[in-house]
């Protein structure tokens, strides 16, 4: 039977995440060639990186390295003797079966690279030989094959050149030689813990990295070995602390001495999404490399996945990935309990600090501590709040479900009394979850009033004060309920039909007017539900702001005259409903006007000349204008601040933020 090599190559696509897999396969082939008894010792594997623009670049500087085009892998192993070459010629060869060879690793070369060029010096039958050939995506695969005896006595040497990395893979290929070295360590970790591991050297642009030294540096030469058993399957765990700036904290599942896939330890131990620290304060992460006959037997041909059991386990020789992971993480938690506890405290403390600023999430500390521990400690405040919101939503749903379940069983007064006695914990939970939202609601007015106080102290502009209470150049349909602070003037103002802020009369839909006058705020309240008149408004509100401490009014800037002028414009104009149909204002539609300012001497003179009376507290004036059916109140900034604080005083005190 013959194999169409080109068809075999096209059979499966190499995932972009596995771009370096062809290099790993070549390196493992070199290691296995060195392991053979007749090979030269000590073993050396050299990896030369060839870049698309071969130019000298100073390492440590900010230049971007050119793309990698080739890898040249050189070793002093046994070489392509007759047995090895014959094995190379057969797909699914069993020649290396004892070493976990699947006989198809070389096909990954041509899935990512244009071709492979092989040159091998080897000793066989009392003679030195030189074999050369190309491995290409053709029907036969082997091209330009030559072999002949050579007289000189060279050292054993085999060079595999992976040529012309395909364009679509180049952007996925790790470009930094140290990153490539770390990937080789990950993939071949089981080889590196063996003292007989060949010396592997990466050469790139005149610089060399000894991968074995990097392995020793990052592991401190310490690898602990443990065993776990799941039913009939035994797994060997190689546990290592990695002293690298690259966070690992992963379980690496290996088959036939090579990494196949990994799991994050943080799935089961959420604290381990960050570095741990040893007794000397050095940071490290944890890597677990798992071996076992079960993994070897269930790895796919390309070594890119392992067929773990799914669902219920029926037989003693089966194992799921989840139960293996959980068994391993239990070992990790036991070995690193002190460091994990410290990370847990750090994580919860970060959440606690955030909750102190956002009390609506406070009850989560009591009712959802385990969920909070799962929130990554590396999140910024914005992302942290998203995670807390998710936990909060889950808690609120939980409370609703618990209440619904309990209420189903209350059929009598006796049941109700029993419920009252036995369900105090549920009562407390309901109250605390509800109060958290109230806390957030109360915090907002406190912050607004503090800012208002600051604006007054700094004699801020009229625009700044106006914007704080309601955004300039805005309509009520554009602003959410929580995006304005009309409650500072009157709580009832928060609920209205239509509001225009700093808009000229001719741009206000509810009034037919050509006037360019711009009331600071005009509000049309909801119409009466029952009325014989056609679509009357319940009331209209005018608000006029003046700059804090202003006392330089000209006569035509008299705020009392401005309010009267606005009222006249409203009454003389024609009102329209939402369908743009006109209707007249009722003759008795009340207008409420507020002049918000400081009671300077000139302002007080305007008020007295206009017949206004002093408010009982002495911090404002009021009057009623019969001509416009308008009640006018001149309110000082101090009065607004004092009254707002007084209305919220009890709530502020309850939260200790008064």
Tab-separated table of N, CA and C in Angstrom, residues 546 549-561 595 597-610 612 621 634:
chain	number	residue	atom	x	y	z
A	546	UNK	N	-27.991	82.051	39.554
A	546	UNK	CA	-27.064	83.173	39.493
A	546	UNK	C	-25.742	82.752	40.135
A	549	UNK	N	-22.264	84.496	45.086
A	549	UNK	CA	-21.730	85.777	45.581
A	549	UNK	C	-21.796	86.903	44.543
A	550	UNK	N	-22.616	86.736	43.517
A	550	UNK	CA	-22.721	87.805	42.528
A	550	UNK	C	-23.479	88.993	43.117
A	551	UNK	N	-22.928	90.209	42.893
A	551	UNK	CA	-23.597	91.419	43.375
A	551	UNK	C	-23.421	92.569	42.381
A	552	UNK	N	-23.182	92.207	41.116
A	552	UNK	CA	-22.941	93.242	40.108
A	552	UNK	C	-24.059	93.270	39.075
A	553	UNK	N	-25.318	92.995	39.519
A	553	UNK	CA	-26.445	92.973	38.591
A	553	UNK	C	-26.685	94.356	37.999
A	554	UNK	N	-26.944	94.412	36.688
A	554	UNK	CA	-27.498	95.611	36.078
A	554	UNK	C	-29.012	95.516	36.172
A	555	UNK	N	-29.692	96.631	35.968
A	555	UNK	CA	-31.149	96.628	36.142
A	555	UNK	C	-31.844	95.643	35.211
A	556	UNK	N	-31.317	95.494	33.967
A	556	UNK	CA	-31.971	94.565	33.049
A	556	UNK	C	-31.589	93.107	33.329
A	557	UNK	N	-30.739	92.901	34.352
A	557	UNK	CA	-30.385	91.538	34.758
A	557	UNK	C	-31.055	91.158	36.061
A	558	UNK	N	-31.966	91.995	36.487
A	558	UNK	CA	-32.717	91.717	37.713
A	558	UNK	C	-33.404	90.352	37.562
A	559	UNK	N	-33.043	89.349	38.359
A	559	UNK	CA	-33.603	88.002	38.181
A	559	UNK	C	-35.117	87.952	38.383
A	560	UNK	N	-35.658	88.878	39.213
A	560	UNK	CA	-37.112	88.898	39.413
A	560	UNK	C	-37.802	89.307	38.120
A	561	UNK	N	-37.246	90.329	37.448
A	561	UNK	CA	-37.817	90.749	36.168
A	561	UNK	C	-37.665	89.652	35.116
A	595	UNK	N	-35.564	81.224	42.190
A	595	UNK	CA	-34.353	81.985	41.875
A	595	UNK	C	-33.283	81.509	42.854
A	597	UNK	N	-29.612	81.769	44.252
A	597	UNK	CA	-28.547	82.759	44.269
A	597	UNK	C	-28.058	82.976	45.696
A	598	UNK	N	-27.049	83.844	45.835
A	598	UNK	CA	-26.638	84.313	47.159
A	598	UNK	C	-27.379	85.616	47.455
A	599	UNK	N	-27.784	85.813	48.705
A	599	UNK	CA	-28.578	86.994	49.081
A	599	UNK	C	-27.661	88.186	49.327
A	600	UNK	N	-27.087	88.684	48.223
A	600	UNK	CA	-26.218	89.857	48.321
A	600	UNK	C	-27.081	91.109	48.510
A	601	UNK	N	-26.461	92.235	48.781
A	601	UNK	CA	-27.195	93.478	49.072
A	601	UNK	C	-28.086	93.882	47.901
A	602	UNK	N	-27.555	93.808	46.693
A	602	UNK	CA	-28.334	94.242	45.546
A	602	UNK	C	-29.522	93.317	45.317
A	603	UNK	N	-29.312	92.014	45.516
A	603	UNK	CA	-30.397	91.055	45.325
A	603	UNK	C	-31.487	91.288	46.372
A	604	UNK	N	-31.078	91.560	47.607
A	604	UNK	CA	-32.064	91.826	48.656
A	604	UNK	C	-32.857	93.090	48.334
A	605	UNK	N	-32.180	94.083	47.735
A	605	UNK	CA	-32.878	95.320	47.366
A	605	UNK	C	-33.932	95.042	46.300
A	606	UNK	N	-33.590	94.207	45.288
A	606	UNK	CA	-34.564	93.830	44.264
A	606	UNK	C	-35.776	93.146	44.901
A	607	UNK	N	-35.515	92.265	45.850
A	607	UNK	CA	-36.601	91.518	46.491
A	607	UNK	C	-37.527	92.451	47.262
A	608	UNK	N	-36.951	93.383	48.033
A	608	UNK	CA	-37.776	94.310	48.822
A	608	UNK	C	-38.569	95.250	47.915
A	609	UNK	N	-37.916	95.733	46.821
A	609	UNK	CA	-38.616	96.622	45.897
A	609	UNK	C	-39.766	95.898	45.205
A	610	UNK	N	-39.631	94.581	45.035
A	610	UNK	CA	-40.674	93.806	44.371
A	610	UNK	C	-41.750	93.335	45.329
A	612	UNK	N	-41.378	91.362	47.980
A	612	UNK	CA	-41.163	89.996	48.466
A	612	UNK	C	-41.039	89.989	49.990
A	621	UNK	N	-36.557	84.694	50.144
A	621	UNK	CA	-37.750	85.527	50.039
A	621	UNK	C	-38.805	84.769	49.242
A	634	UNK	N	-37.163	82.992	46.266
A	634	UNK	CA	-35.734	83.276	46.113
A	634	UNK	C	-35.014	82.475	47.191
